[in-house]
Amino acid sequence: MEFISDYGLFLLKAITVVASIVIVIVVVTAAGMKKREKKGGIFVEDINDNFSDYADTMFQAIASDKEVKDKQKADKKAEKAKKKESKKTTNDKTQNDNDIKPRRFVIEFDGDIKASQAELLRFEVTAILSIAKPGDEVVVRLESPGGVVHGYGFAAAQLDRLKKADLTLTIAIDKVAASGGYMMACLGDKIIASPFAVVGSIGVLAQMPNFHRLLKKNHVDVELHTAGKFKRTLTMLGENTDEAREKFKEELEDIHSLFKEMVAEARPKLDIDRVATGEAWYGKRALELNLIDEIQTCDDYLFSGREKYDQFSVEWREKVGMADRLGIAALSTVKRGVISLYSAMQRPNV
């Protein structure tokens, strides 16, 4: 029995040692792989090819067999002619500038309160700048109700990089570009919006609860120590003073002034005092106030440009693990629910 006991103890120790070694190897290998893994990458899709695919699918569904065969023959003939022309152009090493279509790059920005997507926008802008030429167009499909000033200021600065590179910047608002969203939108050389898109809200909002009286009632003391008279203006736990409130309001007014200056500089035809009241307007009213330039959906804008432009969607996609995917899916569901509830409470139904 003693032999069996000693052998069992030895076996347990051996298994423990081997398991420890395996765990260390797995951890080190995983860490090495993580270092080698890319954070993500740029994905480019030909929008015009998508339009062609839609047309082909619809045609095959509704056309007769003879019409389908005739079209296939015509397409093959056109493809041969295109290849022949391309080969001729390559051999001649010359190409008429009129034969080259201008390019249109399309990126999407779906903003939350922190403007989190600005971290992806910066990569997309850099990718476009690495290949675009002056005169090319960038369309930003923008949707955002606004959020923190520094986040949307950073996102707007990314769009400004495109303008400084002499690229035409078009902003398309299908649903909402308000507050920080409009801070980005106003930089566009052209702004288009759908008829009932929510636009504007050039204002600043800040609010917070104060629990000082509740804490005092329950004999809870809160000490707040600062160096600098206005290091902290309003606080949630301490007692707020009138002087602190005035300073906080002064800071809000300064942010509002900067916002107004930015919009006025980007869109000089605006009556800035008329629109910088914090109000938001639907597309048609926004057009009357010069907040936008045209009533049109982004889908229609791209579809109508399919013959004139080579159009490409550009997207930076983060590399996401399975656990993160599940978390993102759950978060997206909650986000959609909260936004739907908020919209139902804030806007009249039609």
CSV table of C-alpha atoms in Angstrom, one decimal:
chain,number,residue,atom,x,y,z
A,1,MET,CA,0.0,0.0,0.0
A,2,GLU,CA,2.9,2.3,0.8
A,3,PHE,CA,4.4,1.7,-2.6
A,4,ILE,CA,1.1,2.5,-4.3
A,5,SER,CA,0.7,5.6,-2.2
A,6,ASP,CA,4.2,6.8,-3.1
A,7,TYR,CA,3.7,6.0,-6.8
A,8,GLY,CA,0.4,7.9,-6.8
A,9,LEU,CA,2.1,10.9,-5.2
A,10,PHE,CA,4.9,10.8,-7.7
A,11,LEU,CA,2.5,10.5,-10.6
A,12,LEU,CA,0.5,13.5,-9.3
A,13,LYS,CA,3.7,15.6,-9.1
A,14,ALA,CA,4.7,14.5,-12.6
A,15,ILE,CA,1.3,15.5,-14.0
A,16,THR,CA,1.5,18.8,-12.2
A,17,VAL,CA,5.0,19.6,-13.6
A,18,VAL,CA,4.0,18.6,-17.1
A,19,ALA,CA,0.8,20.6,-17.0
A,20,SER,CA,2.7,23.6,-15.7
A,21,ILE,CA,5.1,23.4,-18.6
A,22,VAL,CA,2.3,23.0,-21.1
A,23,ILE,CA,0.5,26.0,-19.7
A,24,VAL,CA,3.7,28.2,-19.9
A,25,ILE,CA,4.3,27.1,-23.5
A,26,VAL,CA,0.7,27.9,-24.4
A,27,VAL,CA,0.8,31.3,-22.8
A,28,VAL,CA,4.1,32.2,-24.4
A,29,THR,CA,3.0,31.0,-27.8
A,30,ALA,CA,-0.3,32.9,-27.5
A,31,ALA,CA,1.5,36.1,-26.5
A,32,GLY,CA,3.9,35.7,-29.5
A,33,MET,CA,1.0,35.2,-31.8
A,34,LYS,CA,-0.9,38.2,-30.4
A,35,LYS,CA,2.2,40.4,-31.0
A,36,ARG,CA,2.3,39.2,-34.6
A,37,GLU,CA,-1.4,39.6,-35.2
A,38,LYS,CA,-2.5,42.7,-37.0
A,39,LYS,CA,-5.0,44.9,-35.2
A,40,GLY,CA,-7.1,45.0,-38.3
A,41,GLY,CA,-7.0,46.1,-41.9
A,42,ILE,CA,-8.5,48.2,-44.7
A,43,PHE,CA,-11.2,46.6,-46.9
A,44,VAL,CA,-12.1,48.1,-50.2
A,45,GLU,CA,-15.2,47.3,-52.2
A,46,ASP,CA,-16.1,48.3,-55.8
A,47,ILE,CA,-19.6,50.0,-55.4
A,48,ASN,CA,-20.2,50.0,-59.1
A,49,ASP,CA,-19.6,46.3,-59.3
A,50,ASN,CA,-22.3,45.9,-56.7
A,51,PHE,CA,-24.7,47.9,-58.8
A,52,SER,CA,-23.9,45.8,-61.9
A,53,ASP,CA,-24.5,42.6,-59.9
A,54,TYR,CA,-27.9,43.9,-58.8
A,55,ALA,CA,-28.9,44.7,-62.4
A,56,ASP,CA,-27.7,41.3,-63.6
A,57,THR,CA,-29.7,39.5,-60.9
A,58,MET,CA,-32.8,41.4,-61.6
A,59,PHE,CA,-32.5,41.0,-65.4
A,60,GLN,CA,-32.0,37.2,-65.1
A,61,ALA,CA,-35.0,37.0,-62.9
A,62,ILE,CA,-37.4,38.8,-65.2
A,63,ALA,CA,-36.0,38.4,-68.7
A,64,SER,CA,-36.8,35.5,-71.1
A,65,ASP,CA,-34.2,32.9,-71.9
A,66,LYS,CA,-33.5,34.4,-75.3
A,67,GLU,CA,-33.0,37.9,-73.8
A,68,VAL,CA,-30.6,36.4,-71.2
A,69,LYS,CA,-28.6,34.7,-74.0
A,70,ASP,CA,-28.5,37.8,-76.1
A,71,LYS,CA,-27.2,39.8,-73.2
A,72,GLN,CA,-24.6,37.3,-72.4
A,73,LYS,CA,-23.3,37.4,-76.0
A,74,ALA,CA,-23.3,41.2,-75.9
A,75,ASP,CA,-21.5,41.3,-72.6
A,76,LYS,CA,-18.8,38.9,-73.9
A,77,LYS,CA,-18.3,41.0,-77.0
A,78,ALA,CA,-18.1,44.2,-74.9
A,79,GLU,CA,-15.6,42.5,-72.6
A,80,LYS,CA,-13.3,41.5,-75.5
A,81,ALA,CA,-13.4,45.0,-76.9
A,82,LYS,CA,-12.6,46.4,-73.5
A,83,LYS,CA,-9.6,44.1,-73.1
A,84,LYS,CA,-8.4,44.9,-76.6
A,85,GLU,CA,-8.6,48.7,-75.9
A,86,SER,CA,-6.8,48.2,-72.6
A,87,LYS,CA,-4.0,46.3,-74.3
A,88,LYS,CA,-3.7,49.0,-77.0
A,89,THR,CA,-3.5,51.7,-74.3
A,90,THR,CA,-0.8,49.7,-72.5
A,91,ASN,CA,1.3,49.3,-75.6
A,92,ASP,CA,1.0,52.9,-76.6
A,93,LYS,CA,1.8,53.9,-73.0
A,94,THR,CA,-0.5,56.9,-73.4
A,95,GLN,CA,-4.1,57.4,-72.2
A,96,ASN,CA,-6.3,60.3,-72.7
A,97,ASP,CA,-7.2,62.0,-69.4
A,98,ASN,CA,-10.8,62.2,-70.5
A,99,ASP,CA,-10.9,58.4,-70.6
A,100,ILE,CA,-10.0,58.2,-66.9
A,101,LYS,CA,-13.0,58.4,-64.6
A,102,PRO,CA,-12.6,60.5,-61.4
A,103,ARG,CA,-12.6,58.4,-58.2
A,104,ARG,CA,-15.1,58.6,-55.4
A,105,PHE,CA,-14.2,57.0,-52.0
A,106,VAL,CA,-17.1,56.3,-49.6
A,107,ILE,CA,-16.6,55.9,-45.8
A,108,GLU,CA,-19.2,55.5,-43.1
A,109,PHE,CA,-19.3,57.1,-39.7
A,110,ASP,CA,-21.8,55.9,-37.1
A,111,GLY,CA,-21.2,58.0,-34.1
A,112,ASP,CA,-21.9,57.3,-30.4
A,113,ILE,CA,-21.6,59.7,-27.5
A,114,LYS,CA,-17.8,59.3,-27.3
A,115,ALA,CA,-17.2,59.4,-31.1
A,116,SER,CA,-15.5,56.1,-30.7
A,117,GLN,CA,-15.4,55.4,-34.5
A,118,ALA,CA,-13.0,58.3,-34.9
A,119,GLU,CA,-10.3,55.7,-34.0
A,120,LEU,CA,-11.3,53.8,-37.2
A,121,LEU,CA,-11.9,57.0,-39.2
A,122,ARG,CA,-8.3,58.0,-38.8
A,123,PHE,CA,-7.1,54.8,-40.5
A,124,GLU,CA,-9.6,55.1,-43.3
A,125,VAL,CA,-8.6,58.8,-44.0
A,126,THR,CA,-4.9,57.8,-44.0
A,127,ALA,CA,-5.6,55.0,-46.5
A,128,ILE,CA,-7.5,57.3,-48.8
A,129,LEU,CA,-4.8,60.0,-48.6
A,130,SER,CA,-2.2,57.4,-49.5
A,131,ILE,CA,-3.7,56.9,-53.0
A,132,ALA,CA,-6.1,59.8,-53.8
A,133,LYS,CA,-5.3,62.6,-56.1
A,134,PRO,CA,-6.4,66.2,-55.9
A,135,GLY,CA,-9.9,66.4,-57.4
A,136,ASP,CA,-11.0,63.0,-56.2
A,137,GLU,CA,-14.1,62.9,-54.0
A,138,VAL,CA,-14.7,61.5,-50.6
A,139,VAL,CA,-18.3,60.8,-49.5
A,140,VAL,CA,-18.8,60.4,-45.7
A,141,ARG,CA,-22.1,58.7,-44.9
A,142,LEU,CA,-22.6,60.3,-41.5
A,143,GLU,CA,-25.0,59.4,-38.7
A,144,SER,CA,-24.6,60.9,-35.3
A,145,PRO,CA,-26.7,62.7,-32.7
A,146,GLY,CA,-23.5,64.2,-31.1
A,147,GLY,CA,-21.5,63.6,-27.9
A,148,VAL,CA,-18.4,64.7,-26.1
A,149,VAL,CA,-16.7,67.8,-27.5
A,150,HIS,CA,-13.1,66.4,-27.6
A,151,GLY,CA,-14.2,63.2,-29.4
A,152,TYR,CA,-16.1,65.0,-32.1
A,153,GLY,CA,-13.5,67.7,-32.4
A,154,PHE,CA,-11.0,64.9,-33.2
A,155,ALA,CA,-13.3,63.3,-35.7
A,156,ALA,CA,-13.9,66.6,-37.4
A,157,ALA,CA,-10.1,67.1,-37.6
A,158,GLN,CA,-9.8,63.8,-39.5
A,159,LEU,CA,-12.2,65.1,-42.1
A,160,ASP,CA,-10.3,68.4,-42.3
A,161,ARG,CA,-7.2,66.3,-43.4
A,162,LEU,CA,-9.1,65.4,-46.6
A,163,LYS,CA,-9.9,69.0,-47.4
A,164,LYS,CA,-6.3,70.1,-46.8
A,165,ALA,CA,-5.3,67.5,-49.5
A,166,ASP,CA,-7.5,69.2,-52.1
A,167,LEU,CA,-10.1,66.4,-52.1
A,168,THR,CA,-13.8,67.2,-52.5
A,169,LEU,CA,-15.6,66.3,-49.3
A,170,THR,CA,-19.3,65.4,-49.5
A,171,ILE,CA,-21.3,64.7,-46.4
A,172,ALA,CA,-24.4,62.5,-46.7
A,173,ILE,CA,-26.9,62.6,-43.9
A,174,ASP,CA,-29.6,60.0,-44.2
A,175,LYS,CA,-31.0,60.1,-40.6
A,176,VAL,CA,-29.2,62.4,-38.2
A,177,ALA,CA,-26.2,64.7,-37.9
A,178,ALA,CA,-26.8,66.9,-34.9
A,179,SER,CA,-24.5,68.7,-32.4
A,180,GLY,CA,-21.2,67.0,-32.7
A,181,GLY,CA,-22.5,65.2,-35.8
A,182,TYR,CA,-23.0,68.6,-37.4
A,183,MET,CA,-19.6,69.8,-36.2
A,184,MET,CA,-18.3,67.1,-38.6
A,185,ALA,CA,-20.9,67.7,-41.3
A,186,CYS,CA,-20.3,71.4,-41.6
A,187,LEU,CA,-16.8,70.8,-43.1
A,188,GLY,CA,-18.2,69.3,-46.2
A,189,ASP,CA,-17.9,71.1,-49.5
A,190,LYS,CA,-21.4,69.8,-50.1
A,191,ILE,CA,-23.9,68.5,-47.6
A,192,ILE,CA,-26.8,66.3,-48.8
A,193,ALA,CA,-29.6,65.0,-46.5
A,194,SER,CA,-32.8,63.0,-46.8
A,195,PRO,CA,-36.1,64.9,-46.4
A,196,PHE,CA,-36.6,64.1,-42.7
A,197,ALA,CA,-33.0,63.8,-41.6
A,198,VAL,CA,-32.4,65.7,-38.3
A,199,VAL,CA,-29.8,68.4,-38.8
A,200,GLY,CA,-28.3,71.1,-36.6
A,201,SER,CA,-28.4,71.4,-32.8
A,202,ILE,CA,-25.5,73.8,-32.7
A,203,GLY,CA,-25.3,74.1,-29.0
A,204,VAL,CA,-23.6,72.7,-25.9
A,205,LEU,CA,-25.2,70.6,-23.1
A,206,ALA,CA,-23.9,69.5,-19.7
A,207,GLN,CA,-25.8,68.1,-16.7
A,208,MET,CA,-25.0,66.2,-13.5
A,209,PRO,CA,-26.8,65.3,-10.3
A,210,ASN,CA,-25.6,66.5,-6.9
A,211,PHE,CA,-25.8,64.3,-3.8
A,212,HIS,CA,-24.4,66.7,-1.3
A,213,ARG,CA,-27.7,67.3,0.7
A,214,LEU,CA,-28.4,63.5,0.7
A,215,LEU,CA,-25.0,62.7,2.0
A,216,LYS,CA,-25.1,65.5,4.6
A,217,LYS,CA,-28.5,64.2,5.8
A,218,ASN,CA,-27.0,60.8,6.4
A,219,HIS,CA,-23.9,62.3,8.1
A,220,VAL,CA,-21.5,61.4,5.3
A,221,ASP,CA,-18.6,63.9,4.7
A,222,VAL,CA,-16.9,64.3,1.4
A,223,GLU,CA,-13.5,66.1,1.2
A,224,LEU,CA,-12.4,67.5,-2.1
A,225,HIS,CA,-8.9,69.1,-2.3
A,226,THR,CA,-7.7,71.0,-5.3
A,227,ALA,CA,-4.7,73.1,-6.3
A,228,GLY,CA,-5.9,75.9,-8.6
A,229,LYS,CA,-9.0,77.9,-8.0
A,230,PHE,CA,-11.0,76.3,-10.8
A,231,LYS,CA,-9.4,72.9,-11.0
A,232,ARG,CA,-12.9,71.6,-10.2
A,233,THR,CA,-16.0,73.7,-10.8
A,234,LEU,CA,-19.1,71.6,-10.3
A,235,THR,CA,-19.0,68.3,-8.3
A,236,MET,CA,-21.4,65.5,-7.8
A,237,LEU,CA,-20.6,64.9,-4.1
A,238,GLY,CA,-19.5,68.2,-2.7
A,239,GLU,CA,-21.3,71.4,-2.1
A,240,ASN,CA,-21.5,73.6,-5.3
A,241,THR,CA,-21.1,77.3,-5.0
A,242,ASP,CA,-22.6,80.1,-7.2
A,243,GLU,CA,-19.1,81.1,-8.3
A,244,ALA,CA,-18.4,77.5,-9.5
A,245,ARG,CA,-21.7,77.4,-11.3
A,246,GLU,CA,-20.9,80.7,-13.1
A,247,LYS,CA,-17.4,79.4,-14.1
A,248,PHE,CA,-19.0,76.2,-15.4
A,249,LYS,CA,-21.5,78.2,-17.5
A,250,GLU,CA,-18.7,80.4,-18.7
A,251,GLU,CA,-16.8,77.3,-20.0
A,252,LEU,CA,-20.0,76.1,-21.8
A,253,GLU,CA,-20.4,79.5,-23.5
A,254,ASP,CA,-16.7,79.4,-24.6
A,255,ILE,CA,-17.2,75.9,-26.2
A,256,HIS,CA,-20.4,77.2,-27.9
A,257,SER,CA,-18.5,80.2,-29.2
A,258,LEU,CA,-15.8,77.9,-30.7
A,259,PHE,CA,-18.5,75.7,-32.2
A,260,LYS,CA,-20.2,78.7,-33.8
A,261,GLU,CA,-16.9,80.1,-35.2
A,262,MET,CA,-16.1,76.7,-36.8
A,263,VAL,CA,-19.5,76.5,-38.4
A,264,ALA,CA,-19.5,80.1,-39.6
A,265,GLU,CA,-16.1,79.7,-41.2
A,266,ALA,CA,-17.1,76.4,-42.9
A,267,ARG,CA,-20.4,77.7,-44.1
A,268,PRO,CA,-20.2,81.5,-44.5
A,269,LYS,CA,-23.7,81.8,-46.1
A,270,LEU,CA,-25.3,80.7,-42.8
A,271,ASP,CA,-27.0,83.1,-40.5
A,272,ILE,CA,-25.1,81.7,-37.5
A,273,ASP,CA,-27.1,83.6,-34.9
A,274,ARG,CA,-30.3,82.2,-36.3
A,275,VAL,CA,-29.2,78.5,-36.3
A,276,ALA,CA,-26.8,78.4,-33.3
A,277,THR,CA,-29.7,78.2,-30.8
A,278,GLY,CA,-29.3,74.5,-30.1
A,279,GLU,CA,-32.4,73.7,-32.2
A,280,ALA,CA,-32.4,70.9,-34.8
A,281,TRP,CA,-34.4,70.9,-38.0
A,282,TYR,CA,-35.6,68.3,-40.5
A,283,GLY,CA,-34.0,68.1,-43.9
A,284,LYS,CA,-36.3,70.4,-45.9
A,285,ARG,CA,-36.2,73.1,-43.2
A,286,ALA,CA,-32.4,72.7,-42.9
A,287,LEU,CA,-32.1,73.4,-46.6
A,288,GLU,CA,-34.1,76.6,-46.2
A,289,LEU,CA,-31.6,77.7,-43.5
A,290,ASN,CA,-28.5,76.8,-45.6
A,291,LEU,CA,-27.5,74.1,-43.1
A,292,ILE,CA,-27.4,71.7,-46.0
A,293,ASP,CA,-27.1,72.1,-49.8
A,294,GLU,CA,-29.4,69.5,-51.3
A,295,ILE,CA,-32.2,67.1,-50.5
A,296,GLN,CA,-31.0,63.6,-51.6
A,297,THR,CA,-30.3,60.3,-50.0
A,298,CYS,CA,-26.8,58.8,-50.1
A,299,ASP,CA,-28.0,55.8,-52.0
A,300,ASP,CA,-29.4,58.0,-54.8
A,301,TYR,CA,-26.2,60.1,-54.8
A,302,LEU,CA,-24.0,57.1,-55.4
A,303,PHE,CA,-26.3,55.3,-57.8
A,304,SER,CA,-26.6,58.4,-60.0
A,305,GLY,CA,-22.8,58.7,-60.1
A,306,ARG,CA,-22.1,55.2,-61.2
A,307,GLU,CA,-21.5,56.1,-64.9
A,308,LYS,CA,-19.3,59.2,-64.1
A,309,TYR,CA,-17.2,57.9,-61.2
A,310,ASP,CA,-15.2,54.9,-60.2
A,311,GLN,CA,-16.7,54.4,-56.7
A,312,PHE,CA,-15.1,52.5,-53.8
A,313,SER,CA,-16.2,51.9,-50.2
A,314,VAL,CA,-13.3,52.1,-47.8
A,315,GLU,CA,-13.6,50.5,-44.3
A,316,TRP,CA,-11.1,49.7,-41.5
A,317,ARG,CA,-12.1,46.5,-39.8
A,318,GLU,CA,-10.8,45.6,-36.4
A,319,LYS,CA,-9.7,42.0,-35.8
A,320,VAL,CA,-12.2,40.8,-33.2
A,321,GLY,CA,-12.1,37.5,-31.2
A,322,MET,CA,-15.1,35.3,-30.6
A,323,ALA,CA,-15.7,36.6,-27.0
A,324,ASP,CA,-15.5,40.2,-28.2
A,325,ARG,CA,-17.9,39.4,-31.0
A,326,LEU,CA,-20.5,38.1,-28.6
A,327,GLY,CA,-20.0,41.1,-26.4
A,328,ILE,CA,-20.3,43.5,-29.3
A,329,ALA,CA,-23.5,41.8,-30.5
A,330,ALA,CA,-25.1,42.1,-27.0
A,331,LEU,CA,-24.0,45.7,-26.7
A,332,SER,CA,-25.4,46.6,-30.2
A,333,THR,CA,-28.7,45.1,-29.2
A,334,VAL,CA,-28.8,47.2,-26.0
A,335,LYS,CA,-27.7,50.3,-27.9
A,336,ARG,CA,-30.5,49.9,-30.5
A,337,GLY,CA,-33.0,49.4,-27.8
A,338,VAL,CA,-31.9,52.5,-25.9
A,339,ILE,CA,-31.8,54.7,-29.1
A,340,SER,CA,-35.2,53.5,-30.1
A,341,LEU,CA,-36.6,54.3,-26.7
A,342,TYR,CA,-34.9,57.7,-26.6
A,343,SER,CA,-36.1,58.6,-30.1
A,344,ALA,CA,-39.7,57.6,-29.2
A,345,MET,CA,-39.6,59.9,-26.2
A,346,GLN,CA,-37.9,62.8,-27.9
A,347,ARG,CA,-39.5,63.0,-31.4
A,348,PRO,CA,-43.1,63.0,-32.6
A,349,ASN,CA,-44.2,59.9,-34.4
A,350,VAL,CA,-45.6,60.0,-37.9
